[in-house]
Coordinates of C-alpha atoms (C1' of nucleotides) in Angstrom, one line a residue:
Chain A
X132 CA 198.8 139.4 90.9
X133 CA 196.8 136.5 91.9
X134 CA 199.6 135.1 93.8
X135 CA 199.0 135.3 97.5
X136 CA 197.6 132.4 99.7
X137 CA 198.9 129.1 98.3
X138 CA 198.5 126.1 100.2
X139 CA 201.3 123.4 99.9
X140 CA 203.8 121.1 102.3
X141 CA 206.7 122.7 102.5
X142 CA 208.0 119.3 101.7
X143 CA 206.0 117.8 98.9
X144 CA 204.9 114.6 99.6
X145 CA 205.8 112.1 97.7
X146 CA 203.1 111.1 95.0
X147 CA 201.0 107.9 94.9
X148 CA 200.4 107.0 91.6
X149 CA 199.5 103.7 92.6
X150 CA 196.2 104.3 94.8
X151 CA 195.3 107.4 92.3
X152 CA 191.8 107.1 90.4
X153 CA 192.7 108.8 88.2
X154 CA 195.9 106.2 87.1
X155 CA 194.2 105.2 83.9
X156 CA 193.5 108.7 82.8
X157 CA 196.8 109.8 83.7
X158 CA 200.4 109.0 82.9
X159 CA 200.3 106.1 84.7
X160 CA 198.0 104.3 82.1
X161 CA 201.4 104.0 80.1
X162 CA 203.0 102.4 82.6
X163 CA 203.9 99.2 84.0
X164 CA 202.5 98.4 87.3
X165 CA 206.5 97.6 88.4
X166 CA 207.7 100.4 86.7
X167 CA 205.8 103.0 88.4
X168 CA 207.5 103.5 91.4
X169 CA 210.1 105.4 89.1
X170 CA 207.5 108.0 88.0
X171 CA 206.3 108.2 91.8
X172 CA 209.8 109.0 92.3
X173 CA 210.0 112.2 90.0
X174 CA 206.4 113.3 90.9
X175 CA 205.7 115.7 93.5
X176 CA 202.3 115.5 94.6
X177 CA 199.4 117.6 95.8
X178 CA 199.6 121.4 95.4
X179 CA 196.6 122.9 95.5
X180 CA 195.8 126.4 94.3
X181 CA 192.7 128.5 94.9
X182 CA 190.6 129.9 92.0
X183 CA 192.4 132.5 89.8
X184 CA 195.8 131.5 91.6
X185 CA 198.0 131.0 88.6
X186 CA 200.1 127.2 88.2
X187 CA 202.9 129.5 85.9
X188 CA 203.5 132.1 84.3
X189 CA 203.6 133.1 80.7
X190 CA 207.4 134.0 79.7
X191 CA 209.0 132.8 83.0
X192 CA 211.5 129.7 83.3
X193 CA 209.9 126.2 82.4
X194 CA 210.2 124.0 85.5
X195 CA 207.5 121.2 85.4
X196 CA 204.5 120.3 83.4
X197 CA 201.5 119.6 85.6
X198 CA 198.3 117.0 85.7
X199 CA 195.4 117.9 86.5
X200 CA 193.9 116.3 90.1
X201 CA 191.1 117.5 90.5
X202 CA 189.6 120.8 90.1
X203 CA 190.1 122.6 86.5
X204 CA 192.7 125.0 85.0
X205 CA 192.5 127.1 81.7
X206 CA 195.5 128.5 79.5
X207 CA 196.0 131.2 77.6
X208 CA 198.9 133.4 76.0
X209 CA 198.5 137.0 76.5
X210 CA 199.8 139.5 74.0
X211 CA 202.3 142.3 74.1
X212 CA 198.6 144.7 74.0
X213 CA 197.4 142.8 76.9
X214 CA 194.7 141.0 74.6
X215 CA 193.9 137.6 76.2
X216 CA 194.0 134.5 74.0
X217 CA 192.1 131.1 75.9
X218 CA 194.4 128.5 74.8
X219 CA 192.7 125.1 76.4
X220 CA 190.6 123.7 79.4
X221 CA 192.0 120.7 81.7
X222 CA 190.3 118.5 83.6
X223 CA 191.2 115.7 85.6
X224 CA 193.6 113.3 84.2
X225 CA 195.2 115.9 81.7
X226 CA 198.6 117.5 81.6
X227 CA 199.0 120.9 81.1
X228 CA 202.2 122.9 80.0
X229 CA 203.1 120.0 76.6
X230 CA 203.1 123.5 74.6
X231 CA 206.2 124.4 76.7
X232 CA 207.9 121.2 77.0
X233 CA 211.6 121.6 76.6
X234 CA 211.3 125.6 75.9
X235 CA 213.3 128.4 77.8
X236 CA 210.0 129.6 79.1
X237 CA 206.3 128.7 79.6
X238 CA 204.4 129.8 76.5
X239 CA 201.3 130.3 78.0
X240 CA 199.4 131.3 81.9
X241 CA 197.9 128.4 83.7
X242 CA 195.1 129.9 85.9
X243 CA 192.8 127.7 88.5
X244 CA 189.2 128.2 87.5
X245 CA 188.4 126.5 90.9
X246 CA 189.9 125.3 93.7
X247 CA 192.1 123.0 91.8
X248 CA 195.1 120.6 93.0
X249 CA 197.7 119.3 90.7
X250 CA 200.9 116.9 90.2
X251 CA 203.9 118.0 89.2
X252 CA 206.5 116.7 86.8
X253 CA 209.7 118.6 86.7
X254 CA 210.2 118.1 82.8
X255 CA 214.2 117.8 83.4
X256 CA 213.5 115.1 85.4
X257 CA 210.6 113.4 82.8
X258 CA 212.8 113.4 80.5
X259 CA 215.2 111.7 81.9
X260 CA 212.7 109.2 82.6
X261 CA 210.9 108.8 79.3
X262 CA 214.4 108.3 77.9
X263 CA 214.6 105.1 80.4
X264 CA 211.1 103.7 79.5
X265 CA 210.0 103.7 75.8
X266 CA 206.2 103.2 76.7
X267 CA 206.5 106.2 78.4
X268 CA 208.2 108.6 75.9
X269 CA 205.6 107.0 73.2
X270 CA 202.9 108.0 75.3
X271 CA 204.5 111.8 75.5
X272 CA 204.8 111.6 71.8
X273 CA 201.3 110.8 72.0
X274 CA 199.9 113.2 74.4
X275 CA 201.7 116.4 72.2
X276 CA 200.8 115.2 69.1
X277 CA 197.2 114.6 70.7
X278 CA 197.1 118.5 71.9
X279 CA 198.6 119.5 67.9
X280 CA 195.8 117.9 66.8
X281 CA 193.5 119.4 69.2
X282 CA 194.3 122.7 68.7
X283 CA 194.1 122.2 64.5
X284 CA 190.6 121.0 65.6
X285 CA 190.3 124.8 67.6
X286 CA 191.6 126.0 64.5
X287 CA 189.2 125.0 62.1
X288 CA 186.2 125.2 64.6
X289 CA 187.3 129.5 64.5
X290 CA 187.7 129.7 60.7
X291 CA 185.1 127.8 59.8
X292 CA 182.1 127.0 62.3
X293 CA 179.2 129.3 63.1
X294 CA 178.8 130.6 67.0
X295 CA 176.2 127.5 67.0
X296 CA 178.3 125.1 65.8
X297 CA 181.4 126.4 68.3
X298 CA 180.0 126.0 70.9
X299 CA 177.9 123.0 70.3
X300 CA 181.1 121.4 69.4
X301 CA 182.2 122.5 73.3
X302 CA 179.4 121.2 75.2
X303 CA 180.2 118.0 73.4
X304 CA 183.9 118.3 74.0
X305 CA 183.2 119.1 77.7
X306 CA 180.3 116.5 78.0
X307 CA 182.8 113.3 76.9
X308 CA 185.7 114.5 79.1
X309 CA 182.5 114.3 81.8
X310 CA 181.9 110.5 80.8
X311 CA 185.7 109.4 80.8
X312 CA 185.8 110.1 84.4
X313 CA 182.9 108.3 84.8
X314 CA 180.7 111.5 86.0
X315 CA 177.1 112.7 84.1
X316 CA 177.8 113.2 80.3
X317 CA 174.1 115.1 80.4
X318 CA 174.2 117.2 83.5
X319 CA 177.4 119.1 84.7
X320 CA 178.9 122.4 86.2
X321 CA 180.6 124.4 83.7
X322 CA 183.9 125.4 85.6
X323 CA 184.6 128.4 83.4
X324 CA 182.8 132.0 82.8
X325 CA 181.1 132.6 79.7
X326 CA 183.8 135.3 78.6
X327 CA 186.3 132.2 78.8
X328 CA 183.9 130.5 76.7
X329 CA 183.9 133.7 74.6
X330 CA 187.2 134.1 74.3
X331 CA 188.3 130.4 73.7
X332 CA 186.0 130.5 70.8
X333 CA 186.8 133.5 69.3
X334 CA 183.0 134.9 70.1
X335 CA 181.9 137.9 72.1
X336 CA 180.3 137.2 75.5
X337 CA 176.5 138.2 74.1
X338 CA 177.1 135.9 71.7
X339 CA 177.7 133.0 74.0
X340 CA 174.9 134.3 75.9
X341 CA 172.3 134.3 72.8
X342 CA 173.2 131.1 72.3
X343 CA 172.7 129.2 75.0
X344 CA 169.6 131.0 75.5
X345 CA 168.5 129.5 72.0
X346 CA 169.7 126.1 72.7
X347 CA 167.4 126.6 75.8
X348 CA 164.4 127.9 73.8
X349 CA 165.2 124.8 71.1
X350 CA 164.9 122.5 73.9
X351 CA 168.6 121.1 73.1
X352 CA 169.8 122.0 76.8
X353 CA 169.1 123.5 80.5
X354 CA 171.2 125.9 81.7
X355 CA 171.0 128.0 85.0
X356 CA 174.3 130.3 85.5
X357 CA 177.0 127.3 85.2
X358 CA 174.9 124.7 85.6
X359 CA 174.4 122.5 81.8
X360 CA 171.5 119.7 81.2
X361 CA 171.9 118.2 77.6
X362 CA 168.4 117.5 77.4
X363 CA 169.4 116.4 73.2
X364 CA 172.7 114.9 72.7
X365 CA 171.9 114.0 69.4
X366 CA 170.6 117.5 68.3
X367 CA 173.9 118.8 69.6
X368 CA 175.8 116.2 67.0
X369 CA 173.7 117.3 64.5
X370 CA 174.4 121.2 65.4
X371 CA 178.2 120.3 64.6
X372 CA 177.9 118.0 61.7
X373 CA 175.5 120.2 59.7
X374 CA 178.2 122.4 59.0
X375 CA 180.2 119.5 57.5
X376 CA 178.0 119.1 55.3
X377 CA 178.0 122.6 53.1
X378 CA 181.0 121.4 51.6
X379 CA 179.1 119.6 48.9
Chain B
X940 CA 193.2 111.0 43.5
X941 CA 196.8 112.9 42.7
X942 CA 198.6 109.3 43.2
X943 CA 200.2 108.4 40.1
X944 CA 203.3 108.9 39.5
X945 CA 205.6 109.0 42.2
X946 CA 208.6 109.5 41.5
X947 CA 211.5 107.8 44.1
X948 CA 214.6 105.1 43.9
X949 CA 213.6 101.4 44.0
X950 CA 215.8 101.1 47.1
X951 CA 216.1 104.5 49.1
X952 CA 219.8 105.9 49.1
X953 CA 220.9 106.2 52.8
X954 CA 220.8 110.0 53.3
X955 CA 223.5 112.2 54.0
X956 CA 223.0 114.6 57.0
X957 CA 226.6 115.2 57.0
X958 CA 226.5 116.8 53.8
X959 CA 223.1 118.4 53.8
X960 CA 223.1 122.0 53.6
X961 CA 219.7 122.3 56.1
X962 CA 221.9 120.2 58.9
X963 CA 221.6 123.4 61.0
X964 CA 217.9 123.4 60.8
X965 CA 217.0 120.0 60.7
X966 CA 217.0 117.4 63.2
X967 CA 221.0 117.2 62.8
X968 CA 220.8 120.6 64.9
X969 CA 220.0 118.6 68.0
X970 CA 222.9 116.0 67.3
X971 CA 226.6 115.4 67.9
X972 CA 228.7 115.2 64.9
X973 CA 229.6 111.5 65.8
X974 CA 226.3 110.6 66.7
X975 CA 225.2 111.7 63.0
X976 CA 225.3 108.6 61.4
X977 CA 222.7 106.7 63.8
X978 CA 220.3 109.6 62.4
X979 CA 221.8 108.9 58.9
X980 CA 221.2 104.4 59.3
X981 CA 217.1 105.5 59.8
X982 CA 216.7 108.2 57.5
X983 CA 215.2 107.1 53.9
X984 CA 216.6 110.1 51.6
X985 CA 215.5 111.6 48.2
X986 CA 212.4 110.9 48.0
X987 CA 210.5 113.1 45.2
X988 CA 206.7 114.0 44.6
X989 CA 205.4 116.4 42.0
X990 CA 203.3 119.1 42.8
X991 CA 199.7 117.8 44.2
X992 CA 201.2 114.4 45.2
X993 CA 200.1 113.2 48.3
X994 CA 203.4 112.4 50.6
X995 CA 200.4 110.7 53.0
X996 CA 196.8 110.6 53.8
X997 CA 194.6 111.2 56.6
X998 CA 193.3 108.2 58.2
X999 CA 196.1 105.8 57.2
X1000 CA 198.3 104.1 59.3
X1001 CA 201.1 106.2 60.6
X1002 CA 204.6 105.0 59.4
X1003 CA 206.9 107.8 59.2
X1004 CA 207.3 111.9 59.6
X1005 CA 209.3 113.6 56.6
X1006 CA 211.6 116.6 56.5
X1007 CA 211.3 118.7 53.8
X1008 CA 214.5 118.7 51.5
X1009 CA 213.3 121.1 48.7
X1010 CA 210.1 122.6 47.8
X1011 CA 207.0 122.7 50.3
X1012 CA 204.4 120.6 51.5
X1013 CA 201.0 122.0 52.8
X1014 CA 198.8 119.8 55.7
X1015 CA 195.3 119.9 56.0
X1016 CA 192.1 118.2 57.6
X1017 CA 189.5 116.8 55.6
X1018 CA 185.7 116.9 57.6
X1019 CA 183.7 114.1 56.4
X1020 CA 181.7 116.3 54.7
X1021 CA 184.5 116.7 53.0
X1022 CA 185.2 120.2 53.5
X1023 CA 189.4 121.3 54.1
X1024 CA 191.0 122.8 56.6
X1025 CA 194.4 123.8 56.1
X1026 CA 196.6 123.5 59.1
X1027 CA 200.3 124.0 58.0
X1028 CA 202.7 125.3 55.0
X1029 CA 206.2 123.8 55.4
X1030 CA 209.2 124.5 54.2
X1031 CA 212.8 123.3 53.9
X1032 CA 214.0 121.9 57.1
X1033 CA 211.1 121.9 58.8
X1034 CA 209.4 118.9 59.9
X1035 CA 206.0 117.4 58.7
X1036 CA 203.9 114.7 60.4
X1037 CA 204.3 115.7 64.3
X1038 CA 200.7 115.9 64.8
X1039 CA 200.4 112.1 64.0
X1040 CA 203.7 110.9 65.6
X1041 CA 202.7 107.8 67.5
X1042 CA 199.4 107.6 66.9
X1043 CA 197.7 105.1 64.9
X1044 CA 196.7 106.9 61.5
X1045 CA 198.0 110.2 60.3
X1046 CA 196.0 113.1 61.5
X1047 CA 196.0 115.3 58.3
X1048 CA 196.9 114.7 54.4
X1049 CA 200.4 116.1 53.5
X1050 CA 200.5 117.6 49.3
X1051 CA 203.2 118.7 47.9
X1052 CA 202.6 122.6 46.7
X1053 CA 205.6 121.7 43.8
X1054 CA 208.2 119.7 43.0
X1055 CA 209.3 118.6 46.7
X1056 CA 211.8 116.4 48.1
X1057 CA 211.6 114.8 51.3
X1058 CA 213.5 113.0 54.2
X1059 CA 211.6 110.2 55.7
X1060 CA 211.6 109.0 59.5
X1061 CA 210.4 105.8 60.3
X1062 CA 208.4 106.8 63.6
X1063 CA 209.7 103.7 65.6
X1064 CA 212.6 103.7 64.5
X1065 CA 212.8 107.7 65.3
X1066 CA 211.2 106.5 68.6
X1067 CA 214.2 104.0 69.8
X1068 CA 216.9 106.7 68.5
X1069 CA 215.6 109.2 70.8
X1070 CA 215.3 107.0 73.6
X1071 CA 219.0 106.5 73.2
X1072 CA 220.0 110.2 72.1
X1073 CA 218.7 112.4 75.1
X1074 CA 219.6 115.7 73.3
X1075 CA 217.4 114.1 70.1
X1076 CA 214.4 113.8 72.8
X1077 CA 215.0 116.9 74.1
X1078 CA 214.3 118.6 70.4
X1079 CA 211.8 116.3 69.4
X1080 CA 210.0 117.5 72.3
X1081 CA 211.3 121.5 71.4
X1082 CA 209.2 121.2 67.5
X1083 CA 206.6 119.7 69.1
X1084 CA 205.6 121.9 71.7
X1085 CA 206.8 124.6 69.1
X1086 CA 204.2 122.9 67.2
X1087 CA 201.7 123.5 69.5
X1088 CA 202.9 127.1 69.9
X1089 CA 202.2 127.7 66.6
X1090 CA 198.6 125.8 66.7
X1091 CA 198.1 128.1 69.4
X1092 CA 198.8 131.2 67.3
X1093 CA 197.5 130.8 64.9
X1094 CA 194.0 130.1 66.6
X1095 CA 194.3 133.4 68.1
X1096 CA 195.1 134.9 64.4
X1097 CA 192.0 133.2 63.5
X1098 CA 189.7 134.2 66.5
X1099 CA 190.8 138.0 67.1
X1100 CA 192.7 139.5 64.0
X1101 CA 191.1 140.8 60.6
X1102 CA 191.5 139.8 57.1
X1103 CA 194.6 142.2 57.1
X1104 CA 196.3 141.3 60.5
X1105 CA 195.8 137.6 59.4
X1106 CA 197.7 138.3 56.1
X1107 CA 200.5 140.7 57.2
X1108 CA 201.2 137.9 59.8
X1109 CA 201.6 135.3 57.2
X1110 CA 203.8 137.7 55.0
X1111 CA 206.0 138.0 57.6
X1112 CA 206.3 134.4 58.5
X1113 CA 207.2 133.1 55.6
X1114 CA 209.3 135.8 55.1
X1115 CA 211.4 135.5 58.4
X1116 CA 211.5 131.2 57.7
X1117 CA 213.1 132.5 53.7
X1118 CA 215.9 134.6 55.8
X1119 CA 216.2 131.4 57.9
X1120 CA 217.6 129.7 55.3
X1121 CA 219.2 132.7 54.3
X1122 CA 217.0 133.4 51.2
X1123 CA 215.8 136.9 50.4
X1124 CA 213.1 138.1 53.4
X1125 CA 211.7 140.3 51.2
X1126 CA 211.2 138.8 48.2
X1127 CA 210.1 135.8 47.7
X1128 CA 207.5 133.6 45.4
X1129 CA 204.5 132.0 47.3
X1130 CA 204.7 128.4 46.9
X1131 CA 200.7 128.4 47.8
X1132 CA 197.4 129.5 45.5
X1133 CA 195.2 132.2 47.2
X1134 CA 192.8 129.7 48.4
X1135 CA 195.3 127.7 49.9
X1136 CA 195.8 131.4 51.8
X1137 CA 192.6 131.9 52.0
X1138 CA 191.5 128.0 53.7
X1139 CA 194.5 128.9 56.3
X1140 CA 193.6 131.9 57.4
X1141 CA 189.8 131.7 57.6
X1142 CA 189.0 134.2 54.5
X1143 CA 187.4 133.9 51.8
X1144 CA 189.7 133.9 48.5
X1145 CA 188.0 137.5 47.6
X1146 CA 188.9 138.8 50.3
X1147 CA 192.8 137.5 50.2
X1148 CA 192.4 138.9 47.0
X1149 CA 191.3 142.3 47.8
X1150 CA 193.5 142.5 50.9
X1151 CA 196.7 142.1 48.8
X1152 CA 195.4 144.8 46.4
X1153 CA 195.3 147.2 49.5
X1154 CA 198.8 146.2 50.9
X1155 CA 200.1 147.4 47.4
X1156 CA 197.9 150.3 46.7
X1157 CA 199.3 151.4 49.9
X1158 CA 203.0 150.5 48.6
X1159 CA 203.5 147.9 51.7
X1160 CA 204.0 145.1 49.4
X1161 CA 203.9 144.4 45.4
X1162 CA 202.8 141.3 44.2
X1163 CA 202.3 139.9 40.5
X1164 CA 201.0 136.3 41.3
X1165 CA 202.7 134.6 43.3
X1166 CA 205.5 136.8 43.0
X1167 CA 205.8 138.7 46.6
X1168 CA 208.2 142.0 47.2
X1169 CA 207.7 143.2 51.3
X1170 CA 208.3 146.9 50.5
X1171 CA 207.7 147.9 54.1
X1172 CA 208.4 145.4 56.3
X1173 CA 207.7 148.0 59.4
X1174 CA 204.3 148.8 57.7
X1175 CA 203.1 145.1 57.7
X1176 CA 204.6 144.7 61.3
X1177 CA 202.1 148.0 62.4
X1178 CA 199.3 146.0 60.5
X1179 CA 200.1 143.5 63.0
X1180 CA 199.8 144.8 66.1
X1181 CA 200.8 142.7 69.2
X1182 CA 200.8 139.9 66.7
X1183 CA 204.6 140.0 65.6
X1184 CA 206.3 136.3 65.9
X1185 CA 204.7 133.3 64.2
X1186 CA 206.8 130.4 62.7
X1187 CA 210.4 130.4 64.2
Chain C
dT116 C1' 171.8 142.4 105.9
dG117 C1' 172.5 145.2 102.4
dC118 C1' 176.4 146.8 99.1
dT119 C1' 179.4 146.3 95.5
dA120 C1' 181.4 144.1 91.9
dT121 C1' 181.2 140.6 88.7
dA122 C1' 178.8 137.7 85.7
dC123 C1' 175.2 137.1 82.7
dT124 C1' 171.2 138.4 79.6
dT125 C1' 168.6 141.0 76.1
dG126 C1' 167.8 144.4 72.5
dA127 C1' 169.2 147.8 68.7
dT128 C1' 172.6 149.1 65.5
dT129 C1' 176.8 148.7 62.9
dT130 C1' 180.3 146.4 60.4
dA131 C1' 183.8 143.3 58.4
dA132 C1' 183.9 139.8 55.6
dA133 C1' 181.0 136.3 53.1
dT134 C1' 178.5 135.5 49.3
dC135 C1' 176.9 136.3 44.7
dA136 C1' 178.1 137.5 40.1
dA137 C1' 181.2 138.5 36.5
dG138 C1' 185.2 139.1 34.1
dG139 C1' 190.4 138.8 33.4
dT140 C1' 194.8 136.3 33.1
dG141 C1' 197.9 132.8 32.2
dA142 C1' 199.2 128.0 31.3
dC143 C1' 198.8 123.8 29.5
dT144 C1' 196.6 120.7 25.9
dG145 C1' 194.5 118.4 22.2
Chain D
dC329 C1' 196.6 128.0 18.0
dA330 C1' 192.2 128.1 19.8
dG331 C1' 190.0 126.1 23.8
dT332 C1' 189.7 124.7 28.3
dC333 C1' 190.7 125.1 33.0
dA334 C1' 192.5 126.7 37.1
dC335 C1' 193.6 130.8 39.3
dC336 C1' 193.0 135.5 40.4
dT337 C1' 190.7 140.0 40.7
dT338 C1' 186.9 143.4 41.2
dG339 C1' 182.2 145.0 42.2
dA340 C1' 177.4 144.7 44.5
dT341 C1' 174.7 142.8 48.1
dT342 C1' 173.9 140.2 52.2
dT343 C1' 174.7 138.4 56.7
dA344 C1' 176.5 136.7 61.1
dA345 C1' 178.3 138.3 64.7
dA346 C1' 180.5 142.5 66.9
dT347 C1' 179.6 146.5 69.2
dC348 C1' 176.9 149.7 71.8
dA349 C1' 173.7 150.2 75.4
dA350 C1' 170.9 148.9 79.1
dG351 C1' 169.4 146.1 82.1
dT352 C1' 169.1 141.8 85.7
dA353 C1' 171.0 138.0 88.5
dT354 C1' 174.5 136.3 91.6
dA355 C1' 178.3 136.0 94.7
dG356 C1' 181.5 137.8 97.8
dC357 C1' 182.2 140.7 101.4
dA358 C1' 182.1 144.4 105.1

DNA sequence: TGCTATACTTGATTTAAATCAAGGTGACTG
DNA sequence: CAGTCACCTTGATTTAAATCAAGTATAGCA
């Protein structure tokens, strides 16, 4: 539905890997400096999609998994009811689509929360690849097990974290993916709504709301519309790491 | 703690995938009858552990995944506060560890729920197979985003279902991985305690406990312990909703 | 520029499940 | 074979967050 205007060559440039900034972040960082030409060579570079444009489609064919450029992209799997689950946020320097990798089709809906432009990596062609260069298939290995782990992490946050502790837990989250890229760890631009919030932590929207008007009134954080100051970092730590502590 | 005696040969037998009777669900799937026995060189067979045995531990240095043989293993996260978090119930021919492949130290602590036996694969050694067996990529890549898949589930389970959706799911998952291997779908034992339940699902072991009473007051199930029978499999299906396919 | 829709906030009430409390069941053990 | 322990069930009460019900801001657009 959201599928009208996208911008792209109609042929895709050819990626460089090499000049990107964000090669350390990226799959690149598992590669040798001579052996990147070979991923260059697989990657198609520089889509961009406008917010709410979706990268794929829940259900239909698995084609490519995609890294993040800039901009940012949520997931979610949507149920035979319609009920919207929020899977995951990517930023720069993350791949989206692992939870499909070598499936029919894509498991989940990528969606643009911004204007947001992406690489892509035609997973026939990846794996081709990955089987040629074992630093690279141990990074993959890596990355999924990485985003099993993550969403075990999402898993227990749900079952057994207060609304406090969720989303203290993603401010945190959020504020260290900031500081890999080398941007403010304390003062950033949430890029999605506070429903997507909501939803990604199992909480209704109020809820969200309440929160971070008490995390204001606490003096913990700042926060006008999207915009978040983490006035207490430490405070926000101790928001998350009280709950581990009830189990003794 | 549960350490002591471990049961398993002095030197480890060389498995037989050719002979196993789970080759159609393990990693033999993915392979070519010919190619069997390069799976069969790495594979460390027959290991045993009793029930509560730890088949590895959170935090230590990753050396292998296993594939259950017999019995059933349960994963879980431990905060430091100590508190658990189960993430996973396996069963035979499915594979435990994927979270932690290629990564430094195993993401979770694997138990045994009862007498189990186990296959064991060396992670590099799994590694250089697949980079040499594209088709043995290709489905290590398949559990793992299945992996994710069900991560993904089950953190919507957790974040939008009730005590009773949560449950019926579970009967049903366990109950289409028994037909799997071509056991009864209906009835079944539960290789894990009520809490174990309980800790997956987000509950509280009361209210497992009260839920189950329902399902049989309402002649969906009937259960004596551990013992399960699905009366109505359509009834638990209603219970839940769009929420129909978890496990494989 | 105002209009509309969407996003966000705040308050009052309800509710599903947690917690608290107690007892029952079965299995292994000394 | 009684005793202990781990596991399971049931009932009463509490509670965190959902829902219901208005609002107010904000952005996008004609």
């Amino acid at each position: 539905m959201a599928q009208a205007i996208r911008l792209h060559q109609v042929s895709p440039l050819k990626a460089s890997c090499h000049q990107c900034s964000l090669s350390n972040l990226c799959l690149p960082l598992a590669i040798e400096e001579n052996d990147l030409d070979r991923l260059e060579d697989i990657v198609q570079q520089g889509k961009i999609y406008n917010r709410g444009e979706h990268i794929f489609d829940q259900s239909t064919p698995v084609r490519s998994c995609f890294a993040v450029k800039s901009g940012s992209i949520k997931t979610s799997i949507i149920t035979e009811g319609g009920e919207e689950q929020v899977t995951g946020f990517f930023m720069p320097g993350e791949l989206v689509g692992l939870d499909s990798m070598s499936s029919e089709n894509y498991a989940c809906t990528a969606k643009a929360l911004e204007r947001t432009s992406v690489c892509e990596f035609p997973v026939d062609k990846l794996e081709e690849l990955t089987g040629k260069l074992p630093e690279l298939q141990h990074h993959m290995y890596h990355l999924m097990s990485q985003e099993i782990q993550n969403s075990h992490q999402l898993a227990m946050l749900l079952s057994k974290n207060t609304a406090e502790e969720r989303i203290a837990a993603l401010l945190l989250s959020l504020s260290s993916r900031f500081r890999r890229r080398r941007m403010s760890a304390t003062n950033f631009s949430l890029p999605m709504a506070r429903n997507d919030i909501a939803n990604f932590l199992g909480l209704a929207v109020e809820t969200v709301s309440r929160v971070f008007t008490r995390f204001q009134n606490q003096g913990i954080i700042r926060a006008r519309g999207r915009e978040v100051e983490l006035l207490d970092v430490e405070a926000l730590q101790m928001v998350t790491r009280d709950f581990a502590r009830q189990g003794q």
